[in-house]
mmCIF file of N, CA, C and O in Angstrom:
data_model
loop_
_atom_site.group_PDB
_atom_site.id
_atom_site.type_symbol
_atom_site.label_atom_id
_atom_site.label_comp_id
_atom_site.label_asym_id
_atom_site.label_seq_id
_atom_site.Cartn_x
_atom_site.Cartn_y
_atom_site.Cartn_z
ATOM 1 N N MET A 360 -20.060 -5.741 1.067
ATOM 2 C CA MET A 360 -19.370 -4.569 0.586
ATOM 3 C C MET A 360 -19.117 -4.720 -0.909
ATOM 4 O O MET A 360 -18.802 -5.805 -1.380
ATOM 5 N N ASN A 361 -19.240 -3.638 -1.599
ATOM 6 C CA ASN A 361 -18.953 -3.605 -3.031
ATOM 7 C C ASN A 361 -17.445 -3.740 -3.222
ATOM 8 O O ASN A 361 -16.659 -3.058 -2.579
ATOM 9 N N LYS A 362 -17.032 -4.614 -4.133
ATOM 10 C CA LYS A 362 -15.600 -4.838 -4.337
ATOM 11 C C LYS A 362 -14.907 -3.599 -4.870
ATOM 12 O O LYS A 362 -13.721 -3.386 -4.607
ATOM 13 N N GLY A 363 -15.604 -2.752 -5.584
ATOM 14 C CA GLY A 363 -15.005 -1.538 -6.137
ATOM 15 C C GLY A 363 -14.477 -0.607 -5.061
ATOM 16 O O GLY A 363 -13.432 0.035 -5.235
ATOM 17 N N ARG A 364 -15.207 -0.522 -3.950
ATOM 18 C CA ARG A 364 -14.756 0.349 -2.851
ATOM 19 C C ARG A 364 -13.463 -0.162 -2.246
ATOM 20 O O ARG A 364 -12.546 0.614 -1.971
ATOM 21 N N LEU A 365 -13.384 -1.472 -2.034
ATOM 22 C CA LEU A 365 -12.177 -2.045 -1.448
ATOM 23 C C LEU A 365 -11.003 -1.942 -2.420
ATOM 24 O O LEU A 365 -9.881 -1.635 -2.013
ATOM 25 N N GLU A 366 -11.252 -2.165 -3.689
ATOM 26 C CA GLU A 366 -10.187 -2.033 -4.685
ATOM 27 C C GLU A 366 -9.682 -0.596 -4.762
ATOM 28 O O GLU A 366 -8.471 -0.366 -4.829
ATOM 29 N N ALA A 367 -10.585 0.361 -4.739
ATOM 30 C CA ALA A 367 -10.182 1.771 -4.794
ATOM 31 C C ALA A 367 -9.383 2.164 -3.554
ATOM 32 O O ALA A 367 -8.379 2.877 -3.643
ATOM 33 N N PHE A 368 -9.822 1.695 -2.391
ATOM 34 C CA PHE A 368 -9.102 1.974 -1.151
ATOM 35 C C PHE A 368 -7.704 1.371 -1.202
ATOM 36 O O PHE A 368 -6.717 2.020 -0.846
ATOM 37 N N THR A 369 -7.611 0.123 -1.650
ATOM 38 C CA THR A 369 -6.315 -0.547 -1.747
ATOM 39 C C THR A 369 -5.414 0.176 -2.740
ATOM 40 O O THR A 369 -4.222 0.372 -2.478
ATOM 41 N N ASP A 370 -5.964 0.580 -3.880
ATOM 42 C CA ASP A 370 -5.181 1.334 -4.866
ATOM 43 C C ASP A 370 -4.621 2.615 -4.252
ATOM 44 O O ASP A 370 -3.456 2.962 -4.464
ATOM 45 N N ALA A 371 -5.438 3.309 -3.494
ATOM 46 C CA ALA A 371 -5.006 4.568 -2.877
ATOM 47 C C ALA A 371 -3.888 4.326 -1.864
ATOM 48 O O ALA A 371 -2.885 5.053 -1.840
ATOM 49 N N ILE A 372 -4.052 3.304 -1.037
ATOM 50 C CA ILE A 372 -3.033 3.004 -0.032
ATOM 51 C C ILE A 372 -1.719 2.620 -0.703
ATOM 52 O O ILE A 372 -0.642 3.078 -0.302
ATOM 53 N N LEU A 373 -1.782 1.794 -1.726
ATOM 54 C CA LEU A 373 -0.562 1.390 -2.421
ATOM 55 C C LEU A 373 0.103 2.584 -3.098
ATOM 56 O O LEU A 373 1.341 2.694 -3.103
ATOM 57 N N ALA A 374 -0.678 3.494 -3.654
ATOM 58 C CA ALA A 374 -0.107 4.699 -4.265
ATOM 59 C C ALA A 374 0.587 5.562 -3.220
ATOM 60 O O ALA A 374 1.673 6.110 -3.464
ATOM 61 N N ILE A 375 -0.010 5.673 -2.050
ATOM 62 C CA ILE A 375 0.605 6.455 -0.970
ATOM 63 C C ILE A 375 1.904 5.789 -0.521
ATOM 64 O O ILE A 375 2.920 6.472 -0.303
ATOM 65 N N ILE A 376 1.906 4.477 -0.394
ATOM 66 C CA ILE A 376 3.105 3.753 0.017
ATOM 67 C C ILE A 376 4.229 3.965 -0.990
ATOM 68 O O ILE A 376 5.383 4.235 -0.620
ATOM 69 N N MET A 377 3.903 3.890 -2.275
ATOM 70 C CA MET A 377 4.919 4.109 -3.309
ATOM 71 C C MET A 377 5.446 5.542 -3.264
ATOM 72 O O MET A 377 6.636 5.776 -3.484
ATOM 73 N N THR A 378 4.581 6.490 -2.979
ATOM 74 C CA THR A 378 5.009 7.884 -2.879
ATOM 75 C C THR A 378 5.930 8.094 -1.689
ATOM 76 O O THR A 378 6.954 8.771 -1.783
ATOM 77 N N ILE A 379 5.597 7.487 -0.558
ATOM 78 C CA ILE A 379 6.447 7.606 0.627
ATOM 79 C C ILE A 379 7.819 6.985 0.353
ATOM 80 O O ILE A 379 8.844 7.530 0.764
ATOM 81 N N MET A 380 7.841 5.876 -0.377
ATOM 82 C CA MET A 380 9.127 5.243 -0.685
ATOM 83 C C MET A 380 10.013 6.155 -1.516
ATOM 84 O O MET A 380 11.209 6.267 -1.259
ATOM 85 N N VAL A 381 9.453 6.834 -2.499
ATOM 86 C CA VAL A 381 10.270 7.688 -3.368
ATOM 87 C C VAL A 381 10.760 8.920 -2.611
ATOM 88 O O VAL A 381 11.817 9.471 -2.923
ATOM 89 N N LEU A 382 10.047 9.334 -1.578
ATOM 90 C CA LEU A 382 10.484 10.476 -0.783
ATOM 91 C C LEU A 382 11.734 10.160 0.032
ATOM 92 O O LEU A 382 12.426 11.078 0.490
ATOM 93 N N GLU A 383 12.026 8.882 0.216
ATOM 94 C CA GLU A 383 13.224 8.482 0.942
ATOM 95 C C GLU A 383 14.486 8.570 0.083
ATOM 96 O O GLU A 383 15.591 8.500 0.598
ATOM 97 N N LEU A 384 14.314 8.734 -1.219
ATOM 98 C CA LEU A 384 15.481 8.867 -2.099
ATOM 99 C C LEU A 384 15.994 10.300 -2.032
ATOM 100 O O LEU A 384 15.220 11.252 -1.989
ATOM 101 N N HIS A 385 17.294 10.433 -2.056
ATOM 102 C CA HIS A 385 17.916 11.753 -1.995
ATOM 103 C C HIS A 385 18.753 11.974 -3.247
ATOM 104 O O HIS A 385 19.295 11.023 -3.820
ATOM 105 N N THR A 386 18.862 13.221 -3.649
ATOM 106 C CA THR A 386 19.713 13.528 -4.794
ATOM 107 C C THR A 386 21.170 13.429 -4.363
ATOM 108 O O THR A 386 21.500 13.725 -3.217
ATOM 109 N N PRO A 387 22.032 13.018 -5.270
ATOM 110 C CA PRO A 387 23.453 12.912 -4.921
ATOM 111 C C PRO A 387 24.025 14.277 -4.521
ATOM 112 O O PRO A 387 23.551 15.321 -4.970
ATOM 113 N N GLU A 388 25.055 14.244 -3.693
ATOM 114 C CA GLU A 388 25.699 15.462 -3.196
ATOM 115 C C GLU A 388 26.457 16.197 -4.299
ATOM 116 O O GLU A 388 26.769 17.366 -4.155
ATOM 117 N N GLY A 389 26.790 15.519 -5.352
ATOM 118 C CA GLY A 389 27.533 16.149 -6.447
ATOM 119 C C GLY A 389 27.403 15.319 -7.707
ATOM 120 O O GLY A 389 26.582 14.415 -7.803
ATOM 121 N N PHE A 390 28.259 15.635 -8.653
ATOM 122 C CA PHE A 390 28.212 14.937 -9.937
ATOM 123 C C PHE A 390 29.352 13.937 -10.100
ATOM 124 O O PHE A 390 29.646 13.507 -11.195
ATOM 125 N N THR A 391 29.977 13.567 -8.993
ATOM 126 C CA THR A 391 31.069 12.609 -9.057
ATOM 127 C C THR A 391 30.526 11.193 -8.965
ATOM 128 O O THR A 391 29.407 10.961 -8.496
ATOM 129 N N LEU A 392 31.340 10.247 -9.389
ATOM 130 C CA LEU A 392 30.936 8.839 -9.329
ATOM 131 C C LEU A 392 30.754 8.384 -7.879
ATOM 132 O O LEU A 392 29.828 7.630 -7.574
ATOM 133 N N ALA A 393 31.582 8.879 -6.985
ATOM 134 C CA ALA A 393 31.465 8.511 -5.567
ATOM 135 C C ALA A 393 30.153 9.005 -4.975
ATOM 136 O O ALA A 393 29.518 8.300 -4.184
ATOM 137 N N ALA A 394 29.741 10.211 -5.357
ATOM 138 C CA ALA A 394 28.480 10.750 -4.843
ATOM 139 C C ALA A 394 27.294 9.942 -5.347
ATOM 140 O O ALA A 394 26.337 9.694 -4.603
ATOM 141 N N ILE A 395 27.358 9.506 -6.577
ATOM 142 C CA ILE A 395 26.265 8.702 -7.149
ATOM 143 C C ILE A 395 26.258 7.307 -6.529
ATOM 144 O O ILE A 395 25.190 6.752 -6.249
ATOM 145 N N GLN A 396 27.433 6.743 -6.274
ATOM 146 C CA GLN A 396 27.509 5.402 -5.681
ATOM 147 C C GLN A 396 26.886 5.363 -4.291
ATOM 148 O O GLN A 396 26.336 4.339 -3.890
ATOM 149 N N ASN A 397 26.943 6.467 -3.561
ATOM 150 C CA ASN A 397 26.343 6.502 -2.228
ATOM 151 C C ASN A 397 24.828 6.348 -2.268
ATOM 152 O O ASN A 397 24.221 5.951 -1.276
ATOM 153 N N GLU A 398 24.225 6.657 -3.392
ATOM 154 C CA GLU A 398 22.769 6.570 -3.524
ATOM 155 C C GLU A 398 22.308 5.314 -4.254
ATOM 156 O O GLU A 398 21.101 5.120 -4.445
ATOM 157 N N LEU A 399 23.224 4.457 -4.657
ATOM 158 C CA LEU A 399 22.841 3.261 -5.420
ATOM 159 C C LEU A 399 22.075 2.241 -4.584
ATOM 160 O O LEU A 399 21.092 1.666 -5.066
ATOM 161 N N ILE A 400 22.481 2.001 -3.342
ATOM 162 C CA ILE A 400 21.799 1.013 -2.493
ATOM 163 C C ILE A 400 20.365 1.447 -2.207
ATOM 164 O O ILE A 400 19.433 0.649 -2.391
ATOM 165 N N PRO A 401 20.126 2.705 -1.784
ATOM 166 C CA PRO A 401 18.729 3.130 -1.591
ATOM 167 C C PRO A 401 17.907 3.069 -2.885
ATOM 168 O O PRO A 401 16.735 2.704 -2.861
ATOM 169 N N LEU A 402 18.534 3.395 -4.007
ATOM 170 C CA LEU A 402 17.822 3.336 -5.286
ATOM 171 C C LEU A 402 17.469 1.898 -5.642
ATOM 172 O O LEU A 402 16.358 1.621 -6.093
ATOM 173 N N LEU A 403 18.397 0.985 -5.408
ATOM 174 C CA LEU A 403 18.130 -0.429 -5.679
ATOM 175 C C LEU A 403 17.016 -0.955 -4.765
ATOM 176 O O LEU A 403 16.123 -1.682 -5.218
ATOM 177 N N ALA A 404 17.048 -0.568 -3.495
ATOM 178 C CA ALA A 404 15.988 -0.974 -2.562
ATOM 179 C C ALA A 404 14.637 -0.432 -3.025
ATOM 180 O O ALA A 404 13.623 -1.133 -2.948
ATOM 181 N N TYR A 405 14.617 0.795 -3.506
ATOM 182 C CA TYR A 405 13.375 1.392 -4.009
ATOM 183 C C TYR A 405 12.850 0.628 -5.221
ATOM 184 O O TYR A 405 11.662 0.311 -5.286
ATOM 185 N N VAL A 406 13.732 0.339 -6.170
ATOM 186 C CA VAL A 406 13.304 -0.349 -7.399
ATOM 187 C C VAL A 406 12.754 -1.736 -7.064
ATOM 188 O O VAL A 406 11.694 -2.129 -7.569
ATOM 189 N N ILE A 407 13.448 -2.478 -6.211
ATOM 190 C CA ILE A 407 12.979 -3.818 -5.835
ATOM 191 C C ILE A 407 11.634 -3.735 -5.121
ATOM 192 O O ILE A 407 10.711 -4.505 -5.418
ATOM 193 N N SER A 408 11.484 -2.789 -4.203
ATOM 194 C CA SER A 408 10.220 -2.624 -3.476
ATOM 195 C C SER A 408 9.107 -2.184 -4.412
ATOM 196 O O SER A 408 7.972 -2.648 -4.303
ATOM 197 N N PHE A 409 9.414 -1.282 -5.344
ATOM 198 C CA PHE A 409 8.415 -0.795 -6.295
ATOM 199 C C PHE A 409 7.913 -1.942 -7.170
ATOM 200 O O PHE A 409 6.705 -2.084 -7.378
ATOM 201 N N VAL A 410 8.831 -2.752 -7.654
ATOM 202 C CA VAL A 410 8.440 -3.901 -8.491
ATOM 203 C C VAL A 410 7.599 -4.879 -7.681
ATOM 204 O O VAL A 410 6.588 -5.408 -8.170
ATOM 205 N N GLY A 411 7.983 -5.114 -6.427
ATOM 206 C CA GLY A 411 7.207 -6.019 -5.578
ATOM 207 C C GLY A 411 5.792 -5.514 -5.320
ATOM 208 O O GLY A 411 4.823 -6.270 -5.398
ATOM 209 N N ILE A 412 5.662 -4.226 -5.021
ATOM 210 C CA ILE A 412 4.335 -3.658 -4.767
ATOM 211 C C ILE A 412 3.515 -3.623 -6.053
ATOM 212 O O ILE A 412 2.303 -3.858 -6.026
ATOM 213 N N THR A 413 4.164 -3.361 -7.182
ATOM 214 C CA THR A 413 3.452 -3.390 -8.462
ATOM 215 C C THR A 413 2.922 -4.784 -8.747
ATOM 216 O O THR A 413 1.783 -4.950 -9.197
ATOM 217 N N ASN A 414 3.718 -5.799 -8.463
ATOM 218 C CA ASN A 414 3.278 -7.184 -8.640
ATOM 219 C C ASN A 414 2.104 -7.489 -7.715
ATOM 220 O O ASN A 414 1.121 -8.117 -8.126
ATOM 221 N N LEU A 415 2.190 -7.035 -6.472
ATOM 222 C CA LEU A 415 1.097 -7.248 -5.524
ATOM 223 C C LEU A 415 -0.182 -6.562 -6.012
ATOM 224 O O LEU A 415 -1.264 -7.133 -5.947
ATOM 225 N N TRP A 416 -0.050 -5.345 -6.521
ATOM 226 C CA TRP A 416 -1.204 -4.598 -7.018
ATOM 227 C C TRP A 416 -1.864 -5.324 -8.190
ATOM 228 O O TRP A 416 -3.089 -5.470 -8.232
ATOM 229 N N ALA A 417 -1.046 -5.785 -9.132
ATOM 230 C CA ALA A 417 -1.597 -6.481 -10.299
ATOM 231 C C ALA A 417 -2.265 -7.789 -9.878
ATOM 232 O O ALA A 417 -3.364 -8.119 -10.360
ATOM 233 N N THR A 418 -1.637 -8.531 -8.977
ATOM 234 C CA THR A 418 -2.214 -9.778 -8.493
ATOM 235 C C THR A 418 -3.515 -9.525 -7.741
ATOM 236 O O THR A 418 -4.479 -10.281 -7.876
ATOM 237 N N HIS A 419 -3.543 -8.454 -6.966
ATOM 238 C CA HIS A 419 -4.750 -8.086 -6.222
ATOM 239 C C HIS A 419 -5.918 -7.876 -7.187
ATOM 240 O O HIS A 419 -7.026 -8.379 -6.971
ATOM 241 N N HIS A 420 -5.689 -7.151 -8.264
ATOM 242 C CA HIS A 420 -6.757 -6.921 -9.246
ATOM 243 C C HIS A 420 -7.144 -8.212 -9.964
ATOM 244 O O HIS A 420 -8.321 -8.432 -10.264
ATOM 245 N N PHE A 421 -6.162 -9.059 -10.232
ATOM 246 C CA PHE A 421 -6.450 -10.335 -10.887
ATOM 247 C C PHE A 421 -7.330 -11.215 -10.001
ATOM 248 O O PHE A 421 -8.277 -11.839 -10.475
ATOM 249 N N ILE A 422 -7.043 -11.245 -8.694
ATOM 250 C CA ILE A 422 -7.819 -12.060 -7.760
ATOM 251 C C ILE A 422 -9.231 -11.492 -7.585
ATOM 252 O O ILE A 422 -10.203 -12.235 -7.478
ATOM 253 N N PHE A 423 -9.353 -10.165 -7.549
ATOM 254 C CA PHE A 423 -10.644 -9.532 -7.311
ATOM 255 C C PHE A 423 -11.529 -9.475 -8.560
ATOM 256 O O PHE A 423 -12.708 -9.162 -8.459
ATOM 257 N N GLU A 424 -10.976 -9.757 -9.719
ATOM 258 C CA GLU A 424 -11.739 -9.650 -10.969
ATOM 259 C C GLU A 424 -13.038 -10.467 -10.960
ATOM 260 O O GLU A 424 -14.100 -9.948 -11.305
ATOM 261 N N PRO A 425 -13.022 -11.748 -10.559
ATOM 262 C CA PRO A 425 -14.275 -12.517 -10.621
ATOM 263 C C PRO A 425 -15.247 -12.227 -9.470
ATOM 264 O O PRO A 425 -16.397 -12.661 -9.518
ATOM 265 N N MET A 426 -14.821 -11.503 -8.446
ATOM 266 C CA MET A 426 -15.691 -11.244 -7.296
ATOM 267 C C MET A 426 -16.745 -10.192 -7.621
ATOM 268 O O MET A 426 -16.524 -9.303 -8.428
ATOM 269 N N HIS A 427 -17.889 -10.329 -6.952
ATOM 270 C CA HIS A 427 -18.932 -9.316 -7.071
ATOM 271 C C HIS A 427 -19.107 -8.565 -5.767
ATOM 272 O O HIS A 427 -19.333 -7.365 -5.754
ATOM 273 N N LYS A 428 -19.008 -9.280 -4.678
ATOM 274 C CA LYS A 428 -19.111 -8.682 -3.340
ATOM 275 C C LYS A 428 -17.951 -9.184 -2.499
ATOM 276 O O LYS A 428 -17.392 -10.230 -2.753
ATOM 277 N N VAL A 429 -17.636 -8.411 -1.466
ATOM 278 C CA VAL A 429 -16.526 -8.751 -0.588
ATOM 279 C C VAL A 429 -17.093 -9.109 0.782
ATOM 280 O O VAL A 429 -17.856 -8.341 1.368
ATOM 281 N N SER A 430 -16.700 -10.275 1.288
ATOM 282 C CA SER A 430 -17.156 -10.681 2.616
ATOM 283 C C SER A 430 -16.302 -9.987 3.681
ATOM 284 O O SER A 430 -15.261 -9.401 3.390
ATOM 285 N N TYR A 431 -16.752 -10.086 4.918
ATOM 286 C CA TYR A 431 -16.017 -9.477 6.027
ATOM 287 C C TYR A 431 -14.638 -10.121 6.168
ATOM 288 O O TYR A 431 -13.653 -9.423 6.447
ATOM 289 N N GLY A 432 -14.541 -11.418 5.962
ATOM 290 C CA GLY A 432 -13.259 -12.111 6.055
ATOM 291 C C GLY A 432 -12.262 -11.616 5.016
ATOM 292 O O GLY A 432 -11.084 -11.399 5.319
ATOM 293 N N VAL A 433 -12.724 -11.446 3.785
ATOM 294 C CA VAL A 433 -11.856 -10.926 2.726
ATOM 295 C C VAL A 433 -11.415 -9.500 3.067
ATOM 296 O O VAL A 433 -10.257 -9.124 2.868
ATOM 297 N N PHE A 434 -12.331 -8.710 3.617
ATOM 298 C CA PHE A 434 -12.008 -7.340 4.022
ATOM 299 C C PHE A 434 -10.894 -7.339 5.073
ATOM 300 O O PHE A 434 -9.921 -6.578 4.960
ATOM 301 N N ILE A 435 -10.998 -8.199 6.084
ATOM 302 C CA ILE A 435 -9.998 -8.256 7.150
ATOM 303 C C ILE A 435 -8.652 -8.711 6.598
ATOM 304 O O ILE A 435 -7.604 -8.146 6.936
ATOM 305 N N VAL A 436 -8.649 -9.726 5.745
ATOM 306 C CA VAL A 436 -7.395 -10.208 5.160
ATOM 307 C C VAL A 436 -6.761 -9.109 4.303
ATOM 308 O O VAL A 436 -5.540 -8.908 4.331
ATOM 309 N N ASN A 437 -7.572 -8.364 3.572
ATOM 310 C CA ASN A 437 -7.053 -7.272 2.747
ATOM 311 C C ASN A 437 -6.437 -6.182 3.624
ATOM 312 O O ASN A 437 -5.381 -5.634 3.298
ATOM 313 N N MET A 438 -7.080 -5.877 4.746
ATOM 314 C CA MET A 438 -6.536 -4.866 5.658
ATOM 315 C C MET A 438 -5.220 -5.344 6.282
ATOM 316 O O MET A 438 -4.289 -4.559 6.444
ATOM 317 N N ALA A 439 -5.136 -6.646 6.591
ATOM 318 C CA ALA A 439 -3.887 -7.200 7.122
ATOM 319 C C ALA A 439 -2.779 -7.100 6.072
ATOM 320 O O ALA A 439 -1.631 -6.756 6.389
ATOM 321 N N LEU A 440 -3.122 -7.380 4.834
ATOM 322 C CA LEU A 440 -2.160 -7.240 3.739
ATOM 323 C C LEU A 440 -1.653 -5.800 3.646
ATOM 324 O O LEU A 440 -0.451 -5.554 3.551
ATOM 325 N N LEU A 441 -2.561 -4.842 3.711
ATOM 326 C CA LEU A 441 -2.161 -3.436 3.632
ATOM 327 C C LEU A 441 -1.325 -3.018 4.833
ATOM 328 O O LEU A 441 -0.412 -2.199 4.705
ATOM 329 N N LEU A 442 -1.615 -3.598 5.994
ATOM 330 C CA LEU A 442 -0.808 -3.311 7.177
ATOM 331 C C LEU A 442 0.641 -3.709 6.937
ATOM 332 O O LEU A 442 1.560 -2.924 7.181
ATOM 333 N N TRP A 443 0.851 -4.918 6.445
ATOM 334 C CA TRP A 443 2.216 -5.391 6.234
ATOM 335 C C TRP A 443 2.885 -4.666 5.073
ATOM 336 O O TRP A 443 4.090 -4.383 5.140
ATOM 337 N N VAL A 444 2.151 -4.360 4.028
ATOM 338 C CA VAL A 444 2.744 -3.634 2.908
ATOM 339 C C VAL A 444 3.103 -2.206 3.326
ATOM 340 O O VAL A 444 4.066 -1.641 2.818
ATOM 341 N N SER A 445 2.357 -1.647 4.263
ATOM 342 C CA SER A 445 2.657 -0.270 4.713
ATOM 343 C C SER A 445 3.995 -0.196 5.450
ATOM 344 O O SER A 445 4.533 0.893 5.639
ATOM 345 N N LEU A 446 4.553 -1.332 5.848
ATOM 346 C CA LEU A 446 5.858 -1.351 6.496
ATOM 347 C C LEU A 446 7.017 -1.348 5.490
ATOM 348 O O LEU A 446 8.171 -1.185 5.887
ATOM 349 N N VAL A 447 6.721 -1.493 4.214
ATOM 350 C CA VAL A 447 7.772 -1.526 3.196
ATOM 351 C C VAL A 447 8.603 -0.232 3.189
ATOM 352 O O VAL A 447 9.835 -0.305 3.113
ATOM 353 N N PRO A 448 8.013 0.960 3.273
ATOM 354 C CA PRO A 448 8.865 2.164 3.302
ATOM 355 C C PRO A 448 9.852 2.186 4.468
ATOM 356 O O PRO A 448 10.950 2.724 4.342
ATOM 357 N N ILE A 449 9.492 1.583 5.580
ATOM 358 C CA ILE A 449 10.416 1.526 6.712
ATOM 359 C C ILE A 449 11.603 0.627 6.381
ATOM 360 O O ILE A 449 12.748 0.966 6.686
ATOM 361 N N THR A 450 11.326 -0.495 5.742
ATOM 362 C CA THR A 450 12.418 -1.415 5.412
ATOM 363 C C THR A 450 13.303 -0.864 4.302
ATOM 364 O O THR A 450 14.497 -1.153 4.276
ATOM 365 N N THR A 451 12.749 -0.091 3.380
ATOM 366 C CA THR A 451 13.583 0.477 2.315
ATOM 367 C C THR A 451 14.379 1.671 2.820
ATOM 368 O O THR A 451 15.399 2.016 2.247
ATOM 369 N N ALA A 452 13.924 2.311 3.879
ATOM 370 C CA ALA A 452 14.669 3.461 4.438
ATOM 371 C C ALA A 452 15.913 2.948 5.123
ATOM 372 O O ALA A 452 16.901 3.610 5.248
#
């Protein structure tokens, strides 16, 4: 398999995961400090998850840079990685 296809697929999945995470954030009920404080924990969970997925994405590209072709084993490991990363929106919710 061409590594470009797997990288593009992984990029798309990670972008979708990040989008789903941001959809879990809600606007505060008002403009009071108490209303904003109610949304701080979900916002912090989002920021930490976003930074983690961004780090994973950058590392993924760094690892794939010297490759020319992707073996079946690498494909399966990459799919397992995406499976576990796809659970991040559930944990941040």
